[in-house]
Amino acid sequence: MNNSVKLLIENNLKKALQEAKNSGLVSWEDLPPVFISQPKREEWGDLSTNLPFLLSEKWDLSTSEIAQILIASLQKEDFLSRVEFAPPGFINLFISPNYLHQTLENILTQKEGFTRFSYGEGRRVQVEFVSANPTGPLHVGHGRAAAVGDSLANILSKAGYQVQKEYYVNDVGGQIERLSRSVWARLEELEGRKVSFPEDGYKGDYIIQIAKEAKDGLRDKLPASCKSSQKTLKLLADFTIRKILDKIKEDLTRFGVKYDSWVTESGFHKGNQVSEVISSLKDKGFVYEKGGALWFKTSEFFKTEEDRVLRRKSGEYTYFASDIAYHQDKFRRGLNWVIDVWGADHIGYVPRLKAAIQALGYPGDSLRVIIYQLVTLKRGEKRISASTRKGEFVPLSQVLDEVGKEAARFFFLSRTCDSHLDFDLELAKKQTPENPVFYVQYAHARISSILNKAKNKGTKMPPLSKVKLDLLVAPEERKLMRELCLLPDIIKEVGESLEPHRLTVWLQSVATIFHQFYTLHQVIGQDEDLSSARLLLVKAVQICLRDVLNLLGISAPEKM
RNA sequence: GCGCCUGUAGCUCAAUUGGAUAGAGCAACGGACUUCGGAUCCGUGAGUUGGGGGUUCGACUCCUCUCAGGCGCGCCA
């Protein structure tokens, strides 16, 4: 269940420190946090620790004296074949062949369980992502949110969390009114009447399409006159939102994203939860009245922030107010941890929501907001601005048509959320054949092909215990085993740092080593023992490739 | 003006969260197929990590100043 080699080393280092203390070599009390990293050069080992540096600051001993103490203890462990002091203060660790062979066996018997952890301890976490306003189709930027949010959910569930994916629908407010007036105007045009299109309306062609559908779909309910009443607009709003949400769901499905729940903002107004949460904030003393409006004391939590309006002079609640009700509802549903994935254009909104949550009595870190930088669209040198209002945007569906789900997801997931990214449609299309995702998928398909061939030739795999894994001595074979051995730790770290892009880096490096192995070494047709060992190795590689690809929502094809 | 993010090879990006000689892909050039899939492999060139200063055994990473770009700063959502 826990295949972390770093944890194994860490425990041994702690044991070594304890032994040193017991035998009176040192008198130091606290154990420092142990950092184990993967060195850049092969001769520096499979893993290394800088513990001598850290300890020599606290103890009156040199790094080499400390290293000797630790090394003496570590050398006794049989999962390590070599332990060396590397001046000025590193200890380099070499994983033993036995342990690498054990890793292969673990992969084959545990399958995707090889990378599973239990540190989430069944705690309930929710990932809320995309949550685009139902005023238009999803665009490329939403694709980034979808890829990140969906993968994070997969990864956290590997870590032992109980994960829920949610989409929040902002179906009230001024934008919805603008939306329905836009459809109304298009409807009037269809009837041949002259209308001036609302200045602030939604100008995209999809509005015209929806108007056409409304004309048929709402035929009996729409008034014949050209006067737009509140009732008509409400009717149109409901119709339009439903149509747009259908399209959004369709795009998300194509992108491989499935939600556990869809929650509407209007629901919190209807259930009076918005007014309730505000009176409870008022009771706690975080709300005051000024200029006819109700204000929340953001400044009490963050000095640089200004107080924000909860209820307008007009008596209407702000988006902020209903969002507080929404987040309270999340915690009331029993969630221990809430992750929101937002675009950088919402950065300023983070402190006030965090403040509100703390005001309600929830710990500040029970909400984690992941901000991803916006996607800049380009077509060659030409920049395309993304505005749903003006109807100038590249819809996600078009990206899926042109580039495909696999490449799009891989692309979005191969950069950190902090980096702005240029999405060049020309390049994305052109790159398709040499896209990194195909390189990785090809490695997987190649393995499938080898395994099929072996099967067709009637090659029988001996029982696991009979396979002579010590025949795997080529550098490429060892490198592959090492990468597999380190995978659980990488997945663990990704679950903690919430940085899924590190998995695309791992995929590419393993695919590279596999392709090198493939060109240098024949799997089938070797001496029987060697063939068996290599078959087992590539099978393990395949399991891990598929596991990681699945975490990222990318398919692992048998053929391409 | 204030807050957040970014600046790394010609281009797009990594860099194990402060580690050792900063790495990949694309593009360019030169090689490798009668054997399991050439969507592959091998090699070559390409860098003052925007710039200055600081912190320490050690800095792309932290602090500070500065330049450039993006986003935000509504009784919009």
XYZ file of C-alpha atoms (C1' of nucleotides) in Angstrom:
637
model
C 0.000 0.000 0.000
C 2.808 2.400 0.731
C 5.602 2.043 -1.772
C 7.465 5.236 -0.986
C 11.175 4.596 -1.073
C 11.842 8.060 0.296
C 9.805 7.267 3.362
C 11.810 4.102 3.810
C 15.042 6.055 3.703
C 13.694 8.759 5.960
C 12.741 6.227 8.598
C 16.170 4.685 8.423
C 17.867 8.045 8.769
C 15.750 8.808 11.807
C 16.619 5.430 13.234
C 20.304 6.151 12.650
C 20.012 9.476 14.454
C 18.266 7.820 17.344
C 20.944 5.178 17.591
C 23.628 7.846 17.568
C 21.888 9.618 20.381
C 21.410 6.444 22.405
C 25.055 5.544 22.135
C 26.024 8.974 23.377
C 27.641 10.110 20.151
C 25.418 13.157 20.081
C 23.041 14.824 22.463
C 20.791 16.542 20.014
C 17.094 16.281 20.764
C 14.834 17.216 17.824
C 14.921 15.332 14.601
C 15.099 17.732 11.670
C 12.879 17.429 8.615
C 14.608 15.075 6.244
C 14.875 16.085 2.603
C 15.594 13.440 0.068
C 16.107 14.427 -3.513
C 16.934 12.873 -6.817
C 20.430 13.862 -7.895
C 21.096 15.106 -11.384
C 24.007 12.855 -12.159
C 24.075 9.104 -12.115
C 27.304 8.852 -10.174
C 25.615 10.744 -7.339
C 23.279 7.859 -6.734
C 19.573 7.243 -7.113
C 18.676 9.482 -4.229
C 20.575 11.782 -1.949
C 20.124 13.716 1.235
C 21.656 16.938 2.465
C 21.179 15.978 6.106
C 24.875 16.450 7.014
C 24.574 20.113 5.979
C 21.510 20.635 8.125
C 22.910 18.834 11.136
C 26.363 20.357 11.096
C 24.727 23.724 11.674
C 23.152 22.431 14.860
C 25.859 20.117 16.060
C 29.436 20.989 16.582
C 30.542 18.385 14.098
C 31.738 18.530 10.531
C 29.538 17.326 7.691
C 31.846 14.389 7.093
C 31.748 13.292 10.750
C 27.956 13.368 10.694
C 27.855 11.548 7.400
C 30.029 8.775 8.787
C 27.612 8.226 11.669
C 24.622 8.015 9.318
C 26.386 5.931 6.717
C 27.513 3.362 9.243
C 23.896 2.721 10.076
C 22.494 2.878 6.532
C 25.034 0.436 5.167
C 23.343 -2.298 7.115
C 20.139 -1.931 5.086
C 19.790 -4.358 2.217
C 17.578 -2.116 0.087
C 20.662 0.008 -0.458
C 23.697 -1.315 -2.254
C 25.977 1.686 -1.701
C 25.972 4.662 0.611
C 28.579 7.345 0.076
C 29.564 10.639 1.565
C 29.849 13.295 -1.120
C 31.618 16.463 -0.073
C 30.734 19.104 0.804
C 27.781 17.558 2.637
C 25.664 15.089 0.743
C 25.009 11.430 1.308
C 24.405 9.570 -1.922
C 22.276 6.468 -1.873
C 22.224 3.657 -4.409
C 19.155 1.440 -4.468
C 19.996 -2.252 -4.510
C 18.998 -4.513 -7.421
C 16.972 -6.608 -5.012
C 14.809 -3.669 -4.086
C 14.328 -2.712 -7.736
C 13.261 -6.263 -8.513
C 10.870 -6.153 -5.607
C 9.442 -2.969 -7.117
C 8.664 -4.790 -10.366
C 6.903 -7.526 -8.453
C 4.914 -4.979 -6.480
C 3.774 -3.296 -9.678
C 2.677 -6.542 -11.258
C 0.772 -7.727 -8.245
C -0.645 -4.402 -7.045
C -1.249 -2.829 -10.476
C -2.541 0.741 -10.051
C -2.523 0.098 -6.314
C 1.245 0.463 -6.526
C 0.895 4.248 -6.446
C -1.948 4.431 -3.969
C -1.540 6.097 -0.601
C -3.651 6.489 2.463
C -2.492 9.817 3.867
C -5.768 11.402 2.825
C -7.300 9.200 5.515
C -10.710 9.262 3.890
C -11.097 12.987 4.500
C -13.651 14.562 2.229
C -12.314 17.031 -0.290
C -14.127 18.845 -3.022
C -12.585 20.203 -6.185
C -14.662 22.903 -7.804
C -13.486 23.907 -11.231
C -14.475 25.568 -14.503
C -17.813 26.874 -13.130
C -18.033 29.117 -16.170
C -21.025 31.431 -16.314
C -23.829 29.957 -18.416
C -23.685 32.876 -20.840
C -21.747 31.199 -23.598
C -19.784 28.127 -24.619
C -16.568 27.152 -22.867
C -13.411 28.617 -24.331
C -9.784 27.484 -24.271
C -9.102 29.001 -20.875
C -11.755 26.792 -19.360
C -9.943 23.847 -20.875
C -6.969 24.585 -18.667
C -9.175 24.685 -15.578
C -10.902 21.479 -16.604
C -7.665 19.603 -17.155
C -6.130 20.792 -13.891
C -9.224 20.318 -11.737
C -10.105 16.919 -13.084
C -6.562 15.581 -12.722
C -6.210 16.949 -9.222
C -9.398 15.136 -8.277
C -7.970 11.883 -9.643
C -4.671 12.375 -7.882
C -6.244 13.226 -4.535
C -8.396 10.187 -4.708
C -5.203 8.151 -5.185
C -3.904 9.780 -2.042
C -6.753 8.368 -0.012
C -9.126 11.318 -0.010
C -12.800 10.991 -0.680
C -13.100 13.358 -3.621
C -16.064 15.149 -5.097
C -16.093 17.245 -8.276
C -18.503 20.121 -8.470
C -19.618 22.777 -10.957
C -21.174 25.989 -9.649
C -23.688 27.618 -11.977
C -24.028 31.406 -11.658
C -27.569 31.601 -12.914
C -28.648 34.927 -11.438
C -27.729 38.583 -11.730
C -27.121 41.223 -14.325
C -25.294 38.954 -16.734
C -28.293 36.659 -16.987
C -30.542 39.613 -17.682
C -28.198 40.779 -20.414
C -28.227 37.255 -21.774
C -31.988 37.000 -22.017
C -32.283 40.485 -23.533
C -29.748 39.429 -26.141
C -31.788 36.379 -27.061
C -34.944 38.474 -27.115
C -33.373 40.910 -29.531
C -32.279 38.085 -31.855
C -35.754 36.641 -31.625
C -37.236 39.929 -32.707
C -34.856 40.032 -35.642
C -35.991 36.568 -36.652
C -39.551 37.854 -36.653
C -38.454 40.566 -39.020
C -38.828 43.395 -36.516
C -36.280 46.124 -36.223
C -34.638 46.254 -32.822
C -31.489 47.784 -31.508
C -29.268 45.082 -30.107
C -28.446 45.751 -26.445
C -25.203 47.699 -26.137
C -23.914 45.358 -23.438
C -25.480 42.203 -24.914
C -23.820 38.967 -25.906
C -22.895 39.204 -29.558
C -21.861 35.636 -30.296
C -23.519 33.669 -33.069
C -24.636 31.025 -30.597
C -27.240 33.529 -29.347
C -28.834 33.583 -32.781
C -28.906 29.815 -32.799
C -30.549 29.730 -29.385
C -33.085 32.322 -30.510
C -34.019 30.058 -33.392
C -34.455 27.140 -31.041
C -36.479 29.290 -28.648
C -38.746 30.313 -31.483
C -39.731 26.689 -31.991
C -39.343 25.434 -28.485
C -41.257 28.207 -26.769
C -43.731 28.912 -29.552
C -46.876 28.737 -27.438
C -45.465 30.522 -24.454
C -43.946 33.583 -26.068
C -46.130 36.652 -26.514
C -46.901 37.714 -30.043
C -46.187 41.346 -29.368
C -42.717 42.726 -29.455
C -42.861 43.931 -25.904
C -40.451 42.100 -23.650
C -41.989 41.579 -20.265
C -40.207 40.392 -17.151
C -42.079 37.129 -17.454
C -40.940 36.602 -21.028
C -37.351 37.401 -20.153
C -37.452 34.922 -17.292
C -38.812 32.292 -19.634
C -36.070 33.030 -22.137
C -33.397 33.077 -19.448
C -34.349 29.623 -18.213
C -34.473 28.280 -21.740
C -31.151 29.833 -22.710
C -29.325 28.746 -19.574
C -30.522 25.203 -20.111
C -29.356 25.227 -23.732
C -25.973 26.673 -22.867
C -25.452 24.293 -19.972
C -26.263 21.394 -22.264
C -23.542 22.589 -24.592
C -21.112 23.079 -21.721
C -21.797 19.575 -20.468
C -21.330 18.204 -23.948
C -17.947 19.909 -24.285
C -16.847 18.708 -20.861
C -17.871 15.182 -21.707
C -15.822 15.350 -24.867
C -12.945 16.607 -22.762
C -13.351 13.599 -20.494
C -14.673 15.460 -17.470
C -17.590 14.190 -15.447
C -18.916 16.024 -12.404
C -20.443 14.550 -9.290
C -22.640 17.558 -8.678
C -23.980 20.727 -10.270
C -25.063 23.453 -7.890
C -26.929 26.615 -8.833
C -26.534 30.038 -7.300
C -30.282 30.611 -7.518
C -30.789 27.662 -5.188
C -29.102 29.526 -2.351
C -31.351 32.535 -2.835
C -34.496 30.444 -2.963
C -33.531 28.531 0.156
C -32.905 31.813 2.014
C -29.396 30.617 2.735
C -27.939 33.904 1.543
C -29.916 36.010 3.979
C -29.245 33.501 6.727
C -25.503 33.500 6.299
C -25.474 37.274 6.352
C -27.424 37.522 9.540
C -25.109 35.024 11.118
C -22.127 37.137 10.041
C -23.962 40.128 11.467
C -24.404 38.333 14.788
C -20.689 37.723 14.890
C -20.057 41.418 14.368
C -18.505 41.343 10.908
C -21.243 43.294 9.135
C -22.191 46.962 9.236
C -24.421 49.348 7.341
C -23.202 52.311 5.345
C -24.900 54.332 2.663
C -27.921 52.069 2.708
C -25.848 48.973 1.936
C -24.571 46.123 4.106
C -20.804 45.716 4.244
C -18.505 42.891 5.268
C -15.376 43.725 7.263
C -12.726 42.204 5.007
C -10.212 44.653 6.444
C -10.483 42.947 9.812
C -8.791 39.884 8.292
C -6.525 41.408 5.681
C -5.064 44.842 6.285
C -4.629 45.720 2.642
C -8.166 44.739 1.704
C -11.180 46.983 1.565
C -14.553 46.132 3.040
C -17.028 44.682 0.551
C -20.735 45.048 -0.067
C -22.990 42.101 0.739
C -26.366 43.698 0.110
C -26.850 46.643 -2.160
C -28.790 49.776 -1.451
C -31.422 48.312 -3.761
C -31.845 45.364 -1.411
C -30.284 42.835 -3.796
C -27.501 40.586 -2.612
C -24.132 40.671 -4.338
C -22.368 37.734 -5.902
C -20.012 37.793 -2.934
C -22.946 37.233 -0.572
C -24.262 34.191 -2.362
C -20.746 32.835 -2.700
C -20.360 32.961 1.064
C -23.595 31.015 1.412
C -22.319 28.570 -1.171
C -19.043 27.959 0.636
C -20.745 27.628 3.980
C -22.959 25.038 2.371
C -19.904 23.107 1.222
C -18.630 22.801 4.764
C -22.075 22.004 6.083
C -22.213 19.124 3.645
C -19.327 17.664 5.626
C -16.383 18.566 3.421
C -13.104 18.842 5.289
C -11.259 20.577 2.529
C -12.372 22.696 -0.405
C -10.264 23.373 -3.460
C -11.404 26.025 -5.938
C -9.681 26.314 -9.289
C -9.949 29.877 -10.593
C -8.517 31.921 -13.418
C -6.100 34.725 -12.638
C -8.825 37.280 -13.296
C -10.320 36.279 -9.941
C -7.140 36.757 -7.949
C -8.427 39.793 -6.079
C -11.420 37.836 -4.906
C -9.437 35.280 -2.890
C -8.789 37.287 0.299
C -12.376 38.349 0.791
C -13.730 34.836 0.441
C -11.064 33.477 2.780
C -11.943 36.213 5.231
C -15.624 35.344 5.064
C -14.901 31.689 5.706
C -12.808 32.521 8.722
C -15.512 34.862 9.939
C -17.888 31.935 9.857
C -15.482 30.022 12.050
C -13.810 27.721 9.556
C -10.017 27.539 9.439
C -8.469 29.611 6.669
C -6.641 26.686 5.136
C -9.787 24.621 4.744
C -10.188 26.554 1.503
C -7.414 26.322 -1.032
C -7.687 28.414 -4.160
C -5.595 27.402 -7.115
C -5.071 30.283 -9.475
C -4.051 29.450 -12.990
C -2.687 32.180 -15.225
C -4.745 33.025 -18.245
C -4.350 31.432 -21.612
C -3.307 33.791 -24.347
C -4.628 32.705 -27.676
C -2.641 33.154 -30.797
C -3.029 32.238 -34.373
C 0.512 32.489 -35.613
C 1.565 35.996 -34.647
C -1.954 37.292 -34.221
C -3.344 37.534 -30.733
C -6.977 36.674 -30.211
C -8.711 38.330 -27.328
C -11.086 36.139 -25.402
C -14.328 37.879 -24.621
C -17.583 35.997 -24.266
C -19.482 39.271 -24.330
C -18.127 40.397 -27.675
C -18.330 36.917 -29.082
C -14.599 36.908 -29.731
C -13.247 33.674 -28.383
C -12.054 30.287 -29.497
C -14.454 27.727 -28.110
C -13.099 24.663 -26.391
C -15.051 22.530 -28.829
C -13.035 23.976 -31.690
C -9.785 23.160 -29.924
C -11.083 19.628 -29.441
C -11.907 19.442 -33.145
C -8.530 20.713 -34.235
C -6.138 19.301 -31.646
C -8.046 16.576 -29.864
C -8.663 15.824 -26.227
C -5.430 13.981 -25.587
C -3.065 16.630 -26.889
C -5.068 19.463 -25.356
C -5.076 17.899 -21.900
C -1.413 17.039 -22.056
C -0.577 20.548 -23.194
C -2.525 22.198 -20.369
C -1.012 19.851 -17.827
C 2.591 20.225 -18.871
C 2.966 23.708 -17.482
C 2.715 25.020 -13.951
C -0.485 26.886 -13.138
C 1.644 29.935 -12.384
C 2.885 30.287 -15.918
C 1.010 32.265 -18.506
C 0.632 30.149 -21.497
C 0.456 30.866 -25.142
C -1.920 28.655 -26.997
C -1.035 28.942 -30.634
C -3.686 27.229 -32.680
C -1.496 27.058 -35.769
C 1.287 25.463 -33.790
C -1.010 23.142 -31.898
C -2.298 21.758 -35.159
C 1.082 21.602 -36.820
C 2.677 20.020 -33.795
C 0.180 17.219 -33.656
C 2.363 14.463 -35.112
C 5.356 15.292 -32.917
C 3.352 16.244 -29.872
C 4.834 14.884 -26.619
C 1.590 13.137 -25.782
C 1.938 10.868 -28.816
C 5.498 10.118 -27.859
C 4.282 8.851 -24.499
C 1.277 7.031 -25.885
C 3.496 5.442 -28.498
C 5.677 3.945 -25.785
C 2.573 2.396 -24.268
C 1.337 1.082 -27.608
C 4.746 -0.353 -28.415
C 4.688 -2.320 -25.205
C 1.211 -3.615 -26.006
C 2.523 -4.704 -29.354
C 5.431 -6.574 -27.787
C 3.192 -8.287 -25.277
C 0.735 -9.297 -28.005
C 3.492 -10.699 -30.110
C 4.819 -12.716 -27.204
C 1.351 -14.009 -26.501
C 0.787 -15.003 -30.125
C 4.061 -16.869 -30.177
C 2.793 -18.853 -27.258
C 5.442 -17.547 -24.913
C 4.587 -18.661 -21.436
C 5.478 -16.493 -18.518
C 6.925 -18.478 -15.660
C 5.592 -17.700 -12.195
C 6.812 -14.391 -10.863
C 9.133 -16.014 -8.371
C 10.861 -18.014 -11.114
C 11.700 -15.051 -13.346
C 15.396 -14.260 -13.201
C 15.235 -10.529 -12.734
C 18.934 -10.282 -12.050
C 19.460 -10.672 -15.791
C 18.272 -7.069 -16.137
C 21.681 -5.437 -16.026
C 21.723 -3.034 -18.968
C 21.849 0.661 -18.009
C 18.493 1.304 -19.701
C 16.911 -1.528 -17.766
C 18.171 -0.212 -14.502
C 17.049 3.320 -15.348
C 13.561 2.086 -16.120
C 13.332 0.203 -12.850
C 14.557 3.245 -10.990
C 11.933 5.524 -12.554
C 9.204 3.067 -11.633
C 10.589 2.789 -8.141
C 10.386 6.567 -7.668
C 6.894 6.949 -9.112
C 4.949 6.499 -5.867
C 6.910 9.324 -4.287
C 6.279 11.605 -7.238
C 2.565 10.952 -7.117
C 2.610 11.559 -3.399
C 4.403 14.867 -3.868
C 2.018 15.922 -6.608
C -0.867 15.198 -4.265
C 0.697 17.430 -1.647
C 1.839 20.289 -3.852
C -1.183 20.076 -6.168
C 1.082 20.460 -9.185
C -0.023 17.859 -11.713
C 2.406 19.054 -14.391
C 5.152 17.092 -12.699
C 3.493 13.922 -13.927
C 3.831 14.943 -17.571
C 7.527 15.470 -16.921
C 7.787 11.967 -15.464
C 5.885 10.468 -18.400
C 8.211 12.006 -20.928
C 11.322 10.883 -19.171
C 10.111 7.301 -18.797
C 8.980 7.206 -22.419
C 12.413 8.426 -23.466
C 14.200 5.721 -21.500
C 11.812 3.107 -22.815
C 12.386 4.110 -26.451
C 16.135 3.965 -25.831
C 15.775 0.536 -24.273
C 13.652 -0.568 -27.200
C 16.197 0.358 -29.850
C 19.078 -1.256 -27.998
C 17.530 -4.416 -26.602
C 15.303 -7.073 -28.053
C 12.615 -8.389 -25.744
C 11.319 -11.367 -27.690
C 13.549 -14.021 -29.204
C 16.258 -13.840 -26.618
C 17.366 -16.547 -24.326
C 14.198 -17.688 -22.581
C 15.144 -16.409 -19.145
C 16.173 -13.020 -20.460
C 12.999 -12.719 -22.523
C 10.893 -13.486 -19.481
C 12.674 -10.919 -17.384
C 12.326 -8.263 -20.068
C 8.682 -9.073 -20.668
C 8.074 -8.573 -17.007
C 9.936 -5.276 -17.038
C 8.031 -3.819 -19.989
C 4.766 -5.023 -18.519
C 5.540 -3.086 -15.355
C 6.441 -0.012 -17.394
C 3.149 -0.306 -19.214
C 1.142 -0.529 -16.016
C 2.768 2.616 -14.663
C 2.434 4.568 -17.907
C -1.246 3.709 -18.056
C -1.722 4.562 -14.413
C -0.247 8.036 -14.787
C -1.964 8.736 -18.107
C -5.266 7.829 -16.499
C -4.602 10.210 -13.637
C -4.238 12.961 -16.213
C -7.364 11.872 -18.047
C -5.410 10.785 -21.103
C -6.002 7.447 -22.760
C -3.383 4.729 -22.974
C -3.971 3.174 -26.381
C -3.025 -0.392 -27.290
C -2.642 0.663 -30.903
C -2.203 4.021 -32.585
C -0.741 54.142 -7.120
C -1.515 49.155 -4.598
C -1.844 43.545 -4.815
C -0.820 38.764 -7.311
C 1.758 36.124 -11.422
C 5.636 35.867 -15.063
C 10.698 36.881 -17.359
C 15.568 30.563 -18.293
C 18.765 28.225 -25.494
C 16.009 31.179 -31.876
C 10.557 29.341 -30.164
C 7.384 26.677 -26.235
C 8.558 25.219 -21.461
C 11.153 22.053 -17.159
C 14.502 22.314 -13.037
C 12.884 17.258 -7.248
C 10.380 23.550 -3.559
C 17.632 26.404 -1.171
C 21.520 21.657 -3.599
C 26.323 19.381 -6.729
C 28.423 20.865 -13.848
C 20.569 24.715 -15.304
C 17.641 20.327 -18.692
C 13.650 18.610 -22.538
C 10.672 19.263 -27.002
C 10.294 22.113 -31.488
C 13.336 24.485 -35.176
C 18.684 23.871 -37.700
C 22.574 20.520 -39.180
C 24.797 15.364 -39.507
C 24.053 10.074 -38.833
C 21.106 4.916 -37.796
C 16.124 0.422 -40.575
C 16.362 -7.527 -44.239
C 15.015 -8.442 -36.196
C 9.461 -6.963 -31.134
C 5.612 -0.550 -34.719
C 10.872 4.843 -37.740
C 4.879 8.521 -34.313
C 11.732 5.789 -32.972
C 17.085 6.152 -31.799
C 22.283 8.508 -31.774
C 25.176 12.965 -32.379
C 26.339 18.580 -33.105
C 25.613 23.665 -32.261
C 22.829 26.999 -29.029
C 22.767 30.175 -21.811
C 25.890 36.463 -17.893
C 18.506 32.254 -15.715
C 15.738 40.482 -17.752
C 19.465 43.774 -14.871
C 22.062 45.560 -10.110
C 22.959 44.548 -4.975
C 22.362 41.288 -0.650
C 21.615 36.698 2.564
C 25.199 31.403 3.034
C 28.844 26.061 2.644
C 25.485 26.650 -1.953
C 20.660 31.022 -5.328
C 16.730 30.106 -11.475
C 14.657 29.468 -6.456
C 14.832 33.671 -0.585
C 15.336 39.458 0.533
C 15.915 44.382 -1.754
C 16.087 47.873 -5.748
C 15.114 48.221 -10.925
C 13.272 47.165 -16.136
C 9.537 44.587 -19.161
C 4.815 41.880 -19.841
C -0.019 39.697 -17.929
C -4.175 39.892 -14.455
C -6.886 42.305 -10.665
C -8.230 46.557 -7.545
C -17.247 47.649 -8.822
C -23.306 48.460 -4.572
C -20.340 43.316 -12.049
C -20.288 38.004 -11.959
